[in-house]
PDB file of C-alpha atoms in Angstrom:
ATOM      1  CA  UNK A   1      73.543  48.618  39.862  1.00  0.00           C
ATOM      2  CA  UNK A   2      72.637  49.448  36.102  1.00  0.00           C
ATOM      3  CA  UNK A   3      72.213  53.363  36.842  1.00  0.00           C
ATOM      4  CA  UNK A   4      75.635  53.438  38.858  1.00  0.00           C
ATOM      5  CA  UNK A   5      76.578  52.339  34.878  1.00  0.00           C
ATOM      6  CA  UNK A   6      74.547  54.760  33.430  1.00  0.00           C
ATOM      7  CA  UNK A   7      71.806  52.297  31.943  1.00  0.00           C
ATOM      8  CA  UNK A   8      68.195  52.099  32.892  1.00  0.00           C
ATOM      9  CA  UNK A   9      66.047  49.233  32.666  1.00  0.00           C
ATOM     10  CA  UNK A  10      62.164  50.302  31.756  1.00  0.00           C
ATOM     11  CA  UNK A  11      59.387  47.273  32.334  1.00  0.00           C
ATOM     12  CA  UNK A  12      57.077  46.653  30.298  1.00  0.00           C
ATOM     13  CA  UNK A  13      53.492  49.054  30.731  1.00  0.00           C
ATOM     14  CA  UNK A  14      55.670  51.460  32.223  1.00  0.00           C
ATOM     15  CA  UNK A  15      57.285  54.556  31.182  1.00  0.00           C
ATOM     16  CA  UNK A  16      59.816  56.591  33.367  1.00  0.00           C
ATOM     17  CA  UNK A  17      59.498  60.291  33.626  1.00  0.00           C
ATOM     18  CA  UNK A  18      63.606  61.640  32.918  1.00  0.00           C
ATOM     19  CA  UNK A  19      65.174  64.725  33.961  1.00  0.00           C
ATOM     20  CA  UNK A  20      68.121  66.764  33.239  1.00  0.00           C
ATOM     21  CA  UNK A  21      69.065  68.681  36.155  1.00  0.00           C
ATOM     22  CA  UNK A  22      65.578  68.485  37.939  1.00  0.00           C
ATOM     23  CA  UNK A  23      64.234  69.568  34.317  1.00  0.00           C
ATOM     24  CA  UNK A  24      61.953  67.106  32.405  1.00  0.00           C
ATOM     25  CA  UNK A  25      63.723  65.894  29.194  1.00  0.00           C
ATOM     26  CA  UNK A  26      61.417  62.768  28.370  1.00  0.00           C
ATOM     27  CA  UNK A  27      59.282  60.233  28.452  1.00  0.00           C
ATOM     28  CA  UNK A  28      61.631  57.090  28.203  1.00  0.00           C
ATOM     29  CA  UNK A  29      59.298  53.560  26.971  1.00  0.00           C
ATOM     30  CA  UNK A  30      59.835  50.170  28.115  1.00  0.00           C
ATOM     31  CA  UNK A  31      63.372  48.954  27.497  1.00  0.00           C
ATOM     32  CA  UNK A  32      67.122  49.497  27.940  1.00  0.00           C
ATOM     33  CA  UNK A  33      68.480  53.155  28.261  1.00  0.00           C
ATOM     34  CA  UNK A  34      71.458  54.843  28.755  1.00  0.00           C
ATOM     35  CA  UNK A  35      71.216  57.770  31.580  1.00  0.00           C
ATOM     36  CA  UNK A  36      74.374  59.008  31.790  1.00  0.00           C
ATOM     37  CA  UNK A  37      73.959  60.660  36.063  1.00  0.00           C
ATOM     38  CA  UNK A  38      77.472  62.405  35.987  1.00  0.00           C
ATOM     39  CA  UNK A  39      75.521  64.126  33.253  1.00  0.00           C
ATOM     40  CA  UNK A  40      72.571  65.697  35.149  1.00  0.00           C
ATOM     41  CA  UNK A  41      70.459  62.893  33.877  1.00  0.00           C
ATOM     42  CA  UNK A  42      68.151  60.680  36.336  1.00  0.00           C
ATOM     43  CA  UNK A  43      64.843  59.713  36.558  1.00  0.00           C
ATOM     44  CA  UNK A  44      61.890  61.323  38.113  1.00  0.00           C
ATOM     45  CA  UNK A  45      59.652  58.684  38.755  1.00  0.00           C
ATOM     46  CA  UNK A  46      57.843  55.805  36.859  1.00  0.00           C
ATOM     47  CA  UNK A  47      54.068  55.617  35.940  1.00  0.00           C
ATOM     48  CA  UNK A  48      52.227  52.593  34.890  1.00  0.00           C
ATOM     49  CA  UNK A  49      50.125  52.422  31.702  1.00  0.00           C
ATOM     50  CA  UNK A  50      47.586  49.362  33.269  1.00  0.00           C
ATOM     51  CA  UNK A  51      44.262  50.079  33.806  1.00  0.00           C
ATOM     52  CA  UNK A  52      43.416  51.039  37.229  1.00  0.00           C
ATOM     53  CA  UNK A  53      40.018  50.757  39.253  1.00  0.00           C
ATOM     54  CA  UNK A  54      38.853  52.597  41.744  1.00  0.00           C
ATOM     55  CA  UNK A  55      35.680  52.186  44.074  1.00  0.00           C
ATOM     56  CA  UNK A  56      33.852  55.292  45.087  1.00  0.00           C
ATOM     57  CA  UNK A  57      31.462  55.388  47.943  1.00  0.00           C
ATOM     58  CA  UNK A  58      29.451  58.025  47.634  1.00  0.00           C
ATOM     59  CA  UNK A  59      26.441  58.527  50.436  1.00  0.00           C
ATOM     60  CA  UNK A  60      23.667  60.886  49.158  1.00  0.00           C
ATOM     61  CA  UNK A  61      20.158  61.797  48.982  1.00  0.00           C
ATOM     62  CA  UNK A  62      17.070  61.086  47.031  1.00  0.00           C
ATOM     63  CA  UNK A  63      14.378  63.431  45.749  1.00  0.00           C
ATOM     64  CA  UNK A  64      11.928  61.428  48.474  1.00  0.00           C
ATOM     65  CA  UNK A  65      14.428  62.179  51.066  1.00  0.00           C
ATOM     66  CA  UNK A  66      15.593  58.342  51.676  1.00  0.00           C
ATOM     67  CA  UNK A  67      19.599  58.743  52.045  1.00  0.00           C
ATOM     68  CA  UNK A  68      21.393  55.961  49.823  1.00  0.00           C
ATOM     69  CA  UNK A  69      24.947  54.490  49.236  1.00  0.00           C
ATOM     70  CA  UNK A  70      26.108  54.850  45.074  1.00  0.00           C
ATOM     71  CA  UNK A  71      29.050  52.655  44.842  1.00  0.00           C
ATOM     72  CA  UNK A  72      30.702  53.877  41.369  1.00  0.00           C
ATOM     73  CA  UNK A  73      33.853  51.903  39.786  1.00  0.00           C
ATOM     74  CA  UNK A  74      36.208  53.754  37.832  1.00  0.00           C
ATOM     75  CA  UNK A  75      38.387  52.247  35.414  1.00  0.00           C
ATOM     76  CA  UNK A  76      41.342  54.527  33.459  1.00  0.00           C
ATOM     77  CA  UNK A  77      44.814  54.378  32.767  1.00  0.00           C
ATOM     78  CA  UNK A  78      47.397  56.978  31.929  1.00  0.00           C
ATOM     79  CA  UNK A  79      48.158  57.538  28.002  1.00  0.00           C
ATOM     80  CA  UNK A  80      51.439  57.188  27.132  1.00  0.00           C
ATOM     81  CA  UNK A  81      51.781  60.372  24.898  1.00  0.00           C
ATOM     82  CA  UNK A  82      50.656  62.749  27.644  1.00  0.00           C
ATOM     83  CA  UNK A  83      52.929  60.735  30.028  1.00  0.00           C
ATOM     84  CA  UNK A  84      54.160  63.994  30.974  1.00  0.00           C
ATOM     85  CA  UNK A  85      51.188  65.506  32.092  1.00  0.00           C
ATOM     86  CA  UNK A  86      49.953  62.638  34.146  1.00  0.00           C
ATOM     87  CA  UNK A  87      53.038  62.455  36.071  1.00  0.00           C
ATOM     88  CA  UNK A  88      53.361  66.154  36.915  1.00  0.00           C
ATOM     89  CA  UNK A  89      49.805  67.650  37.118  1.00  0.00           C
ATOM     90  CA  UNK A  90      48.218  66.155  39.597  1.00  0.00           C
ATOM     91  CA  UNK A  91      49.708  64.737  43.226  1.00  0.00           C
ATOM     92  CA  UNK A  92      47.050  62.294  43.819  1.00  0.00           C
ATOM     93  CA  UNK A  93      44.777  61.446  40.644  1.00  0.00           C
ATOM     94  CA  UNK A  94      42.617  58.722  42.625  1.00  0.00           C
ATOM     95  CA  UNK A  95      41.489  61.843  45.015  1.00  0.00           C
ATOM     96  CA  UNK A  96      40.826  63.673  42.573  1.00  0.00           C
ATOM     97  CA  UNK A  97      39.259  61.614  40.306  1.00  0.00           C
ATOM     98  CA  UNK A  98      37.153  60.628  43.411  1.00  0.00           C
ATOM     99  CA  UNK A  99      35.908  64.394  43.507  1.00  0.00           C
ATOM    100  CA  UNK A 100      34.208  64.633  40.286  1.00  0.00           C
ATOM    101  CA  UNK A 101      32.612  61.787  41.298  1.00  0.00           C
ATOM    102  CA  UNK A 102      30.732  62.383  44.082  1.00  0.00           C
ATOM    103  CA  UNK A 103      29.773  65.881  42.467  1.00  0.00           C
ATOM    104  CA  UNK A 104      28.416  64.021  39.562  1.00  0.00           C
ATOM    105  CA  UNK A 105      26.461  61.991  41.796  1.00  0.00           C
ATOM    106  CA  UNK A 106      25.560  64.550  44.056  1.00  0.00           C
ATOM    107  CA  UNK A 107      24.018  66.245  41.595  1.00  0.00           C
ATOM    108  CA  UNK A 108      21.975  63.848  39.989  1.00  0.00           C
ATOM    109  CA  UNK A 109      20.529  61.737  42.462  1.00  0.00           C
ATOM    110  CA  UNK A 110      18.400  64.448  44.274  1.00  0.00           C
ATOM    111  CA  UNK A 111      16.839  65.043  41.339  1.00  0.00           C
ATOM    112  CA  UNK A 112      15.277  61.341  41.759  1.00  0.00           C
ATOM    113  CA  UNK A 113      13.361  59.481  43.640  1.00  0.00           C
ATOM    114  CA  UNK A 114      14.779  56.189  44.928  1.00  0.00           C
ATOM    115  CA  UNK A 115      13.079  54.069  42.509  1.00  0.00           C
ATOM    116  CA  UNK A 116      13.817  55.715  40.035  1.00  0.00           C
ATOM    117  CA  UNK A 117      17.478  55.925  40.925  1.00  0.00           C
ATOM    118  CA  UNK A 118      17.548  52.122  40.415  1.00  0.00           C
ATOM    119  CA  UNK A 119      15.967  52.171  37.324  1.00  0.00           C
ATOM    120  CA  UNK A 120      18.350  54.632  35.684  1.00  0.00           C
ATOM    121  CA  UNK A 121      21.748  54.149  37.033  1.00  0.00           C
ATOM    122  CA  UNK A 122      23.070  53.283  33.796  1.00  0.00           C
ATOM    123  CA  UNK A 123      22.214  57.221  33.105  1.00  0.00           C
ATOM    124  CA  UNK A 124      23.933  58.378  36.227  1.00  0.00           C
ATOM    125  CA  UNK A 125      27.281  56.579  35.115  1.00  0.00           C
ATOM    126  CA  UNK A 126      27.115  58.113  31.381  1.00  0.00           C
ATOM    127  CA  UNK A 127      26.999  61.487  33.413  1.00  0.00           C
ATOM    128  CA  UNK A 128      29.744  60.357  35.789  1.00  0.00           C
ATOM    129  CA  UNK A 129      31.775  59.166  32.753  1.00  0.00           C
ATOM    130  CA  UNK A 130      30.920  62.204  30.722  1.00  0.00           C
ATOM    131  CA  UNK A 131      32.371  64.523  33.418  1.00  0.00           C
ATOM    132  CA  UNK A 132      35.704  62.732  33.841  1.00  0.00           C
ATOM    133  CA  UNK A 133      36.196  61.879  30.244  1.00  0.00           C
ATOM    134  CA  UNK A 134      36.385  65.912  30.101  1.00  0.00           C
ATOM    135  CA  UNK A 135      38.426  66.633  33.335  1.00  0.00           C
ATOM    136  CA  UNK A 136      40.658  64.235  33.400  1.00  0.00           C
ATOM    137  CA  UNK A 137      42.016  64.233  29.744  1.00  0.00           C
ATOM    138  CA  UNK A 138      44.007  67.423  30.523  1.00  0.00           C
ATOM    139  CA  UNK A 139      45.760  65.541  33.109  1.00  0.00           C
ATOM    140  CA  UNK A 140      46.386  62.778  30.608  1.00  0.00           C
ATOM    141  CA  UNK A 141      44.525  60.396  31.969  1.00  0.00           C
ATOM    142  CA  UNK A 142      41.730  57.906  29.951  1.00  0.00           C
ATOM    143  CA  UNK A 143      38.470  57.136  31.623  1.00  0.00           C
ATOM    144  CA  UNK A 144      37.481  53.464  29.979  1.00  0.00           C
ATOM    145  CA  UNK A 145      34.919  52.441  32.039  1.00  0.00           C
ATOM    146  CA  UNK A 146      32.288  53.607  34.653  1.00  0.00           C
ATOM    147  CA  UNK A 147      30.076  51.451  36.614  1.00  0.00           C
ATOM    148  CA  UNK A 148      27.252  51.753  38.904  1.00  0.00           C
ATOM    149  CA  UNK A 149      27.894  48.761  40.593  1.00  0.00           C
ATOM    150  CA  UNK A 150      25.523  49.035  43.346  1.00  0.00           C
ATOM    151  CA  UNK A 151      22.803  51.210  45.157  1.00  0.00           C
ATOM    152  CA  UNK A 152      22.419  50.800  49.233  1.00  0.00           C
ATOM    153  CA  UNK A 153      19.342  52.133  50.503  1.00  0.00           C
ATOM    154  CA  UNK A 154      19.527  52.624  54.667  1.00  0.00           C
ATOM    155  CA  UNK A 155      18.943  49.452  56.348  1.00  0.00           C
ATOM    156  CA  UNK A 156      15.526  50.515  57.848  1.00  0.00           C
ATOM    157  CA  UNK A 157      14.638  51.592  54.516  1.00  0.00           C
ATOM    158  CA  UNK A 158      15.479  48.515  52.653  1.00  0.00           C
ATOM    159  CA  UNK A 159      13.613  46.396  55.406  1.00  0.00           C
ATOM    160  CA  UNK A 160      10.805  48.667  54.330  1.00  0.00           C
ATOM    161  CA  UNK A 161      10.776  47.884  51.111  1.00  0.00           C
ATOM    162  CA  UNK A 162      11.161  44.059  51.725  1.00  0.00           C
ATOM    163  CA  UNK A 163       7.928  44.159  53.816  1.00  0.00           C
ATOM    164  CA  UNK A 164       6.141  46.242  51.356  1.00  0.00           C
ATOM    165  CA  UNK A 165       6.822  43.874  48.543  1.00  0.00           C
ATOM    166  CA  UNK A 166       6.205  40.464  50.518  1.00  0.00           C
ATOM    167  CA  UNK A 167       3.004  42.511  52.048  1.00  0.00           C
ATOM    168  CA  UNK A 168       1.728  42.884  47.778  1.00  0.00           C
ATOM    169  CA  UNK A 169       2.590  39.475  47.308  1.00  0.00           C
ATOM    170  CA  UNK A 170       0.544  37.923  50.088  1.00  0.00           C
ATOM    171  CA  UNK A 171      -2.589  40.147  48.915  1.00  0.00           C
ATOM    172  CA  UNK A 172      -1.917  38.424  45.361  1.00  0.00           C
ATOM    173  CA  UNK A 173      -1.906  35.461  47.108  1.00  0.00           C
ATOM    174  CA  UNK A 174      -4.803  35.708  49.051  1.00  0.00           C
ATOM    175  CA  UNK A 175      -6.830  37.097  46.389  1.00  0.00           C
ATOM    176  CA  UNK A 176      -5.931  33.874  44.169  1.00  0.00           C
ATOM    177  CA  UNK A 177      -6.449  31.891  47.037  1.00  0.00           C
ATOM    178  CA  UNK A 178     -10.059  33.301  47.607  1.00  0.00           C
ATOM    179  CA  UNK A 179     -10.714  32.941  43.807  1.00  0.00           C
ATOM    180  CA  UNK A 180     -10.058  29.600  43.564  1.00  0.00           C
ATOM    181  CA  UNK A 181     -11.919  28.743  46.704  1.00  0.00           C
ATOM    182  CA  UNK A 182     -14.650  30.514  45.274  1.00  0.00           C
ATOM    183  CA  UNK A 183     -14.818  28.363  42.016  1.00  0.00           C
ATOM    184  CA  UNK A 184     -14.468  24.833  44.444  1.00  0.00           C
ATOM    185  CA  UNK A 185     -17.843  26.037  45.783  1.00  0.00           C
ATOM    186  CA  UNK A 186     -19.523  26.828  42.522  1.00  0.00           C
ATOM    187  CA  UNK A 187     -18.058  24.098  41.470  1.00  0.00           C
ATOM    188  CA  UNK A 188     -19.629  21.766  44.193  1.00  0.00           C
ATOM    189  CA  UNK A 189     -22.929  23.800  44.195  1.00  0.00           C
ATOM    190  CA  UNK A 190     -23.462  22.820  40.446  1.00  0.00           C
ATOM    191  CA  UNK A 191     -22.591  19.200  41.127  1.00  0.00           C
ATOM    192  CA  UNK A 192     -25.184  19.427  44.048  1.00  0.00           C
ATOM    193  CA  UNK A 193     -27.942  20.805  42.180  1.00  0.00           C
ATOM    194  CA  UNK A 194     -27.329  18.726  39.287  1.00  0.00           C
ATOM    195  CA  UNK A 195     -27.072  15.253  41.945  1.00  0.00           C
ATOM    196  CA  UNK A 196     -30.073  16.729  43.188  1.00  0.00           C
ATOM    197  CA  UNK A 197     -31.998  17.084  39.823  1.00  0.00           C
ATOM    198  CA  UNK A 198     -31.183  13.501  38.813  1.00  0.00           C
ATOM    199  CA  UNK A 199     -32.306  12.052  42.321  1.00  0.00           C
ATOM    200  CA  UNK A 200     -35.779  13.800  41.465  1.00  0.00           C
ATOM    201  CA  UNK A 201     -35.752  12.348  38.163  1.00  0.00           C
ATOM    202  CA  UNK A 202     -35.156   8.959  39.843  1.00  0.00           C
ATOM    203  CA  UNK A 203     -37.939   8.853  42.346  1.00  0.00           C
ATOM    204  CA  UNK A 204     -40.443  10.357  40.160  1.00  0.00           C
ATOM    205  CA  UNK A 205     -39.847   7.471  37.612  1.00  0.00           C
ATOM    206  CA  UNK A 206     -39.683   5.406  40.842  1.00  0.00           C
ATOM    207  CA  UNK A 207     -43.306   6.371  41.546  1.00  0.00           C
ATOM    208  CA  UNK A 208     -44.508   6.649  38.093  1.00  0.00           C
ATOM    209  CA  UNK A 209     -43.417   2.997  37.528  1.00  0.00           C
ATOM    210  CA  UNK A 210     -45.043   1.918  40.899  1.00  0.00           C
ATOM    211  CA  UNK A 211     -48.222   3.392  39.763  1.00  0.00           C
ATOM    212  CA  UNK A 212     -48.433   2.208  36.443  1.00  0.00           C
ATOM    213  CA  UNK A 213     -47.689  -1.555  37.843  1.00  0.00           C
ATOM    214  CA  UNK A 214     -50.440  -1.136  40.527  1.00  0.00           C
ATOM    215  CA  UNK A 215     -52.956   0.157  37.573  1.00  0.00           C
ATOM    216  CA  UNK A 216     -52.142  -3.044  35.465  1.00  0.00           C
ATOM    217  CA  UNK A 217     -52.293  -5.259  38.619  1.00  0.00           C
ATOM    218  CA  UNK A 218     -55.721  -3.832  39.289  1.00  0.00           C
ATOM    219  CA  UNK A 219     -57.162  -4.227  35.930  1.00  0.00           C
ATOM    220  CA  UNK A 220     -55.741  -7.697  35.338  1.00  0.00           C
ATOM    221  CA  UNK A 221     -56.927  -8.795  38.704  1.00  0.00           C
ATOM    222  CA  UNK A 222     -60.534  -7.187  37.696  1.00  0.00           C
ATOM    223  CA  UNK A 223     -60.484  -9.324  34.747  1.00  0.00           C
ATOM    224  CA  UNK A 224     -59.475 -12.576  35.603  1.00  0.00           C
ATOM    225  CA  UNK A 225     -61.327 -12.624  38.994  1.00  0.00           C
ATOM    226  CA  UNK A 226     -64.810 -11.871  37.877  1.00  0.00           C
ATOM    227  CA  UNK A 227     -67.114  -9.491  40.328  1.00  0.00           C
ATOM    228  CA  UNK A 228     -64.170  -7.927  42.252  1.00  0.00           C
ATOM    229  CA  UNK A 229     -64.153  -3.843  42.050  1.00  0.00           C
ATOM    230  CA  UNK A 230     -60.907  -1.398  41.877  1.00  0.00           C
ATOM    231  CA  UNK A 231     -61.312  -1.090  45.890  1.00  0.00           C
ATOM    232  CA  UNK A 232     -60.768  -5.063  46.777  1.00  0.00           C
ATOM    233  CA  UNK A 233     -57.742  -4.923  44.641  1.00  0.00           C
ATOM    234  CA  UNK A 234     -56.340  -1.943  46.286  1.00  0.00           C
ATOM    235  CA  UNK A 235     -57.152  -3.251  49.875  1.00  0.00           C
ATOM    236  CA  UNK A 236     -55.205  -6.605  48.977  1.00  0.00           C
ATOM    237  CA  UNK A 237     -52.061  -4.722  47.629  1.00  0.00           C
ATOM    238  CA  UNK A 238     -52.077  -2.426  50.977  1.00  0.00           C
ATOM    239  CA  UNK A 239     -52.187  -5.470  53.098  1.00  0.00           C
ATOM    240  CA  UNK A 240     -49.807  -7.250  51.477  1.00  0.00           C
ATOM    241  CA  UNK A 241     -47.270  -4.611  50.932  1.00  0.00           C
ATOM    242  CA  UNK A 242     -48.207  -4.228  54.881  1.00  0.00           C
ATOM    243  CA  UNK A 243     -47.088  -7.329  55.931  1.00  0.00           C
ATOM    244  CA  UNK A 244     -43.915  -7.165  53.671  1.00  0.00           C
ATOM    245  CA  UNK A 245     -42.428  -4.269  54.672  1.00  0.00           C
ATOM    246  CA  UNK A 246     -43.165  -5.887  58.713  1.00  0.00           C
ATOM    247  CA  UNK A 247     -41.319  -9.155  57.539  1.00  0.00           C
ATOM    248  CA  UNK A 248     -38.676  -7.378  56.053  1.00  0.00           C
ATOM    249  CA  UNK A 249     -38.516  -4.747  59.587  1.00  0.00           C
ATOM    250  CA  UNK A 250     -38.539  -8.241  61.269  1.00  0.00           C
ATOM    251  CA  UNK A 251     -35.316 -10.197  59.167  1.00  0.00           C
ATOM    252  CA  UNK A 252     -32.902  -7.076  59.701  1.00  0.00           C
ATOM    253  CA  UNK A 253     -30.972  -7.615  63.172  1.00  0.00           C
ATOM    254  CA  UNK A 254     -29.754  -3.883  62.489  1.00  0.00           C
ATOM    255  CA  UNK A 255     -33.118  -2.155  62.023  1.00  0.00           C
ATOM    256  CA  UNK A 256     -33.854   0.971  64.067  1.00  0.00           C
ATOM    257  CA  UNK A 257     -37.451   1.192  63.281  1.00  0.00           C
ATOM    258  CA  UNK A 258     -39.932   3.662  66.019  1.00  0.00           C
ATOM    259  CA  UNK A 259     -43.235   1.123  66.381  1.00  0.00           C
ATOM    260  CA  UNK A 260     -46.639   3.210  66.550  1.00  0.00           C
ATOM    261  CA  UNK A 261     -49.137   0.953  68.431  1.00  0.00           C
ATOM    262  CA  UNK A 262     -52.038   0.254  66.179  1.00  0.00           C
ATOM    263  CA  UNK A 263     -53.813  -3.013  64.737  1.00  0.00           C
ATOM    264  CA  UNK A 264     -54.644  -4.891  60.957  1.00  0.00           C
ATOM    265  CA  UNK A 265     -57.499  -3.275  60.852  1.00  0.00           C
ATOM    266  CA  UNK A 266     -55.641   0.416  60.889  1.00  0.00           C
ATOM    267  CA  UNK A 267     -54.821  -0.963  57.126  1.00  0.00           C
ATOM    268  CA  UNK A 268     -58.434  -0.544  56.183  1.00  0.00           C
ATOM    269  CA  UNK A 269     -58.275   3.032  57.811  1.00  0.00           C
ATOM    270  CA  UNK A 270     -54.874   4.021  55.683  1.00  0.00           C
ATOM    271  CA  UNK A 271     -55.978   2.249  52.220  1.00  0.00           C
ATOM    272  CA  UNK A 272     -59.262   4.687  52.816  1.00  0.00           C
ATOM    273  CA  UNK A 273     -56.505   7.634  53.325  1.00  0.00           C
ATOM    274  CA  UNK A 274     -54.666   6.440  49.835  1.00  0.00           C
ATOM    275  CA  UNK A 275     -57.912   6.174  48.095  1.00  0.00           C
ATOM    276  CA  UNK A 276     -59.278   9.869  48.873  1.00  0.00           C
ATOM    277  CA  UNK A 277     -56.556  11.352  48.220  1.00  0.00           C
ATOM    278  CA  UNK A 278     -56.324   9.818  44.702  1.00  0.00           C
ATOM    279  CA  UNK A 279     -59.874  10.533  44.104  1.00  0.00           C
ATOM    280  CA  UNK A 280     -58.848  13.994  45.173  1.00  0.00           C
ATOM    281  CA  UNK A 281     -55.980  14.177  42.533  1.00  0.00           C
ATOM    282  CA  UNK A 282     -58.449  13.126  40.189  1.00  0.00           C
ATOM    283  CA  UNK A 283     -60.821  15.333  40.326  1.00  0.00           C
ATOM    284  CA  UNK A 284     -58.451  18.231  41.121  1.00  0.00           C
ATOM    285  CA  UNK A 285     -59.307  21.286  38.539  1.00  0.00           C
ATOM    286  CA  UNK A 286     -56.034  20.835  35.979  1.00  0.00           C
TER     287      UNK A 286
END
């Protein structure tokens, strides 16, 4: 209804492209105009001055030969001096803008392999935004931001990979595993040895205490019971540790106990046994 009055109505991040006669005559910025049509005068078209994103797919090649997906975003917007030139030199800017990018990226990432693709993507979109920044500013466009937003290995690749890493992880695992295993059984061998070292320590006090309280027996016994000899005393202390160790066999109702037949008078036959081989000990070359 306004332009059947001859006045135009421009919103605001918008310019609109007028024309005298199918001529361009200028660049008219947000707000109320007068565009007189019985004139020659109309308008061409609008263009917006918002920044604009666009997504490029782009499936290529590595330097090891594993074929990837490089998702790039674009971000530009037209500038409103060279309004002109954005609205009349190009037909379809996100196709074209789409072009340089997958030569960019063409380009680069066969000259990688796919690790390090990953690790310097922030390269390949300084490259990408290099390229456009100089292409696309004769069309009158700004490039203000480009992303590598995400690298897509093929599937079978990326299972690959997966198994790979959890495959180094579970040799990490098991090597800790066995390492720690390994110090639970030097651990337990110390504690053995050293359980071991005072149990010996224990019995030979044990016997070193039993033979110093059989010596004093003897020689107290020798002096308080005139004409006995070493031998009596030792005979007595055999046969009375004999029958001790058969009363205490007896008392137990839980005993398991193997019973060689023999008689008391085996006792004089053992005490002998004892008595050599201390004599033996004795005389024993040190």
């Amino acid at each position: 209804m306004g332009q059947a009055f001859g006045c135009l109505q421009v919103d605001q991040s918008n310019v609109a492209i007028k024309e005298n006669f199918g001529k361009f005559a200028d660049v008219l910025e947000p707000g109320c105009h007068f565009l007189p049509w019985c004139l020659g005068s109309q308008v061409a078209g609008y263009l917006s001055l918002r920044v604009q994103q666009l997504d490029v797919h782009c499936e290529t090649k590595t330097k090891d030969n594993v074929f990837v997906t490089v998702v790039a975003s674009i971000q530009y917007r037209a500038l409103a001096e060279k309004a002109s030139d954005a609205f009349y030199k190009l037909s379809n800017t996100r196709e074209q803008i789409q072009a340089y990018v997958f030569d960019v990226i063409r380009a680069s990432v066969p000259k990688l392999n796919l690790d390090d693709v990953f690790e310097q993507k922030n390269d390949i979109a300084k490259s990408v935004e290099q390229e456009l920044e100089k292409a696309m500013s004769m069309y009158g466009y700004e490039i203000v931001q480009t992303l590598i937003v995400d690298i897509e290995p093929d599937v079978h690749v990326k299972r690959a990979m997966n198994e790979i890493n959890a495959a180094s992880r579970m040799r990490v695992a098991a090597n800790e595993k066995a390492e720690a295993e390994k110090i639970l059984q030097i651990k337990h061998a110390e504690g053995d040895a050293e359980s071991k070292y005072l149990a010996g320590l224990g019995i030979a006090r044990q016997r070193q205490a039993i033979v110093d309280g059989l010596r004093d027996s003897v020689l107290a016994f020798s002096v308080n019971v005139p004409g006995t000899t070493a031998k009596d005393v030792m005979d007595m202390v055999l046969v009375t540790q004999y029958f001790d160790t058969m009363k205490e066999i007896g008392a137990s109702s839980k005993s398991s106990s193997v019973f060689i037949p023999h008689g008391p008078g085996a006792v004089r036959d053992i005490s002998s046994q004892i008595r050599d081989g201390l004599l033996q000990a004795q005389n024993a070359p040190q």
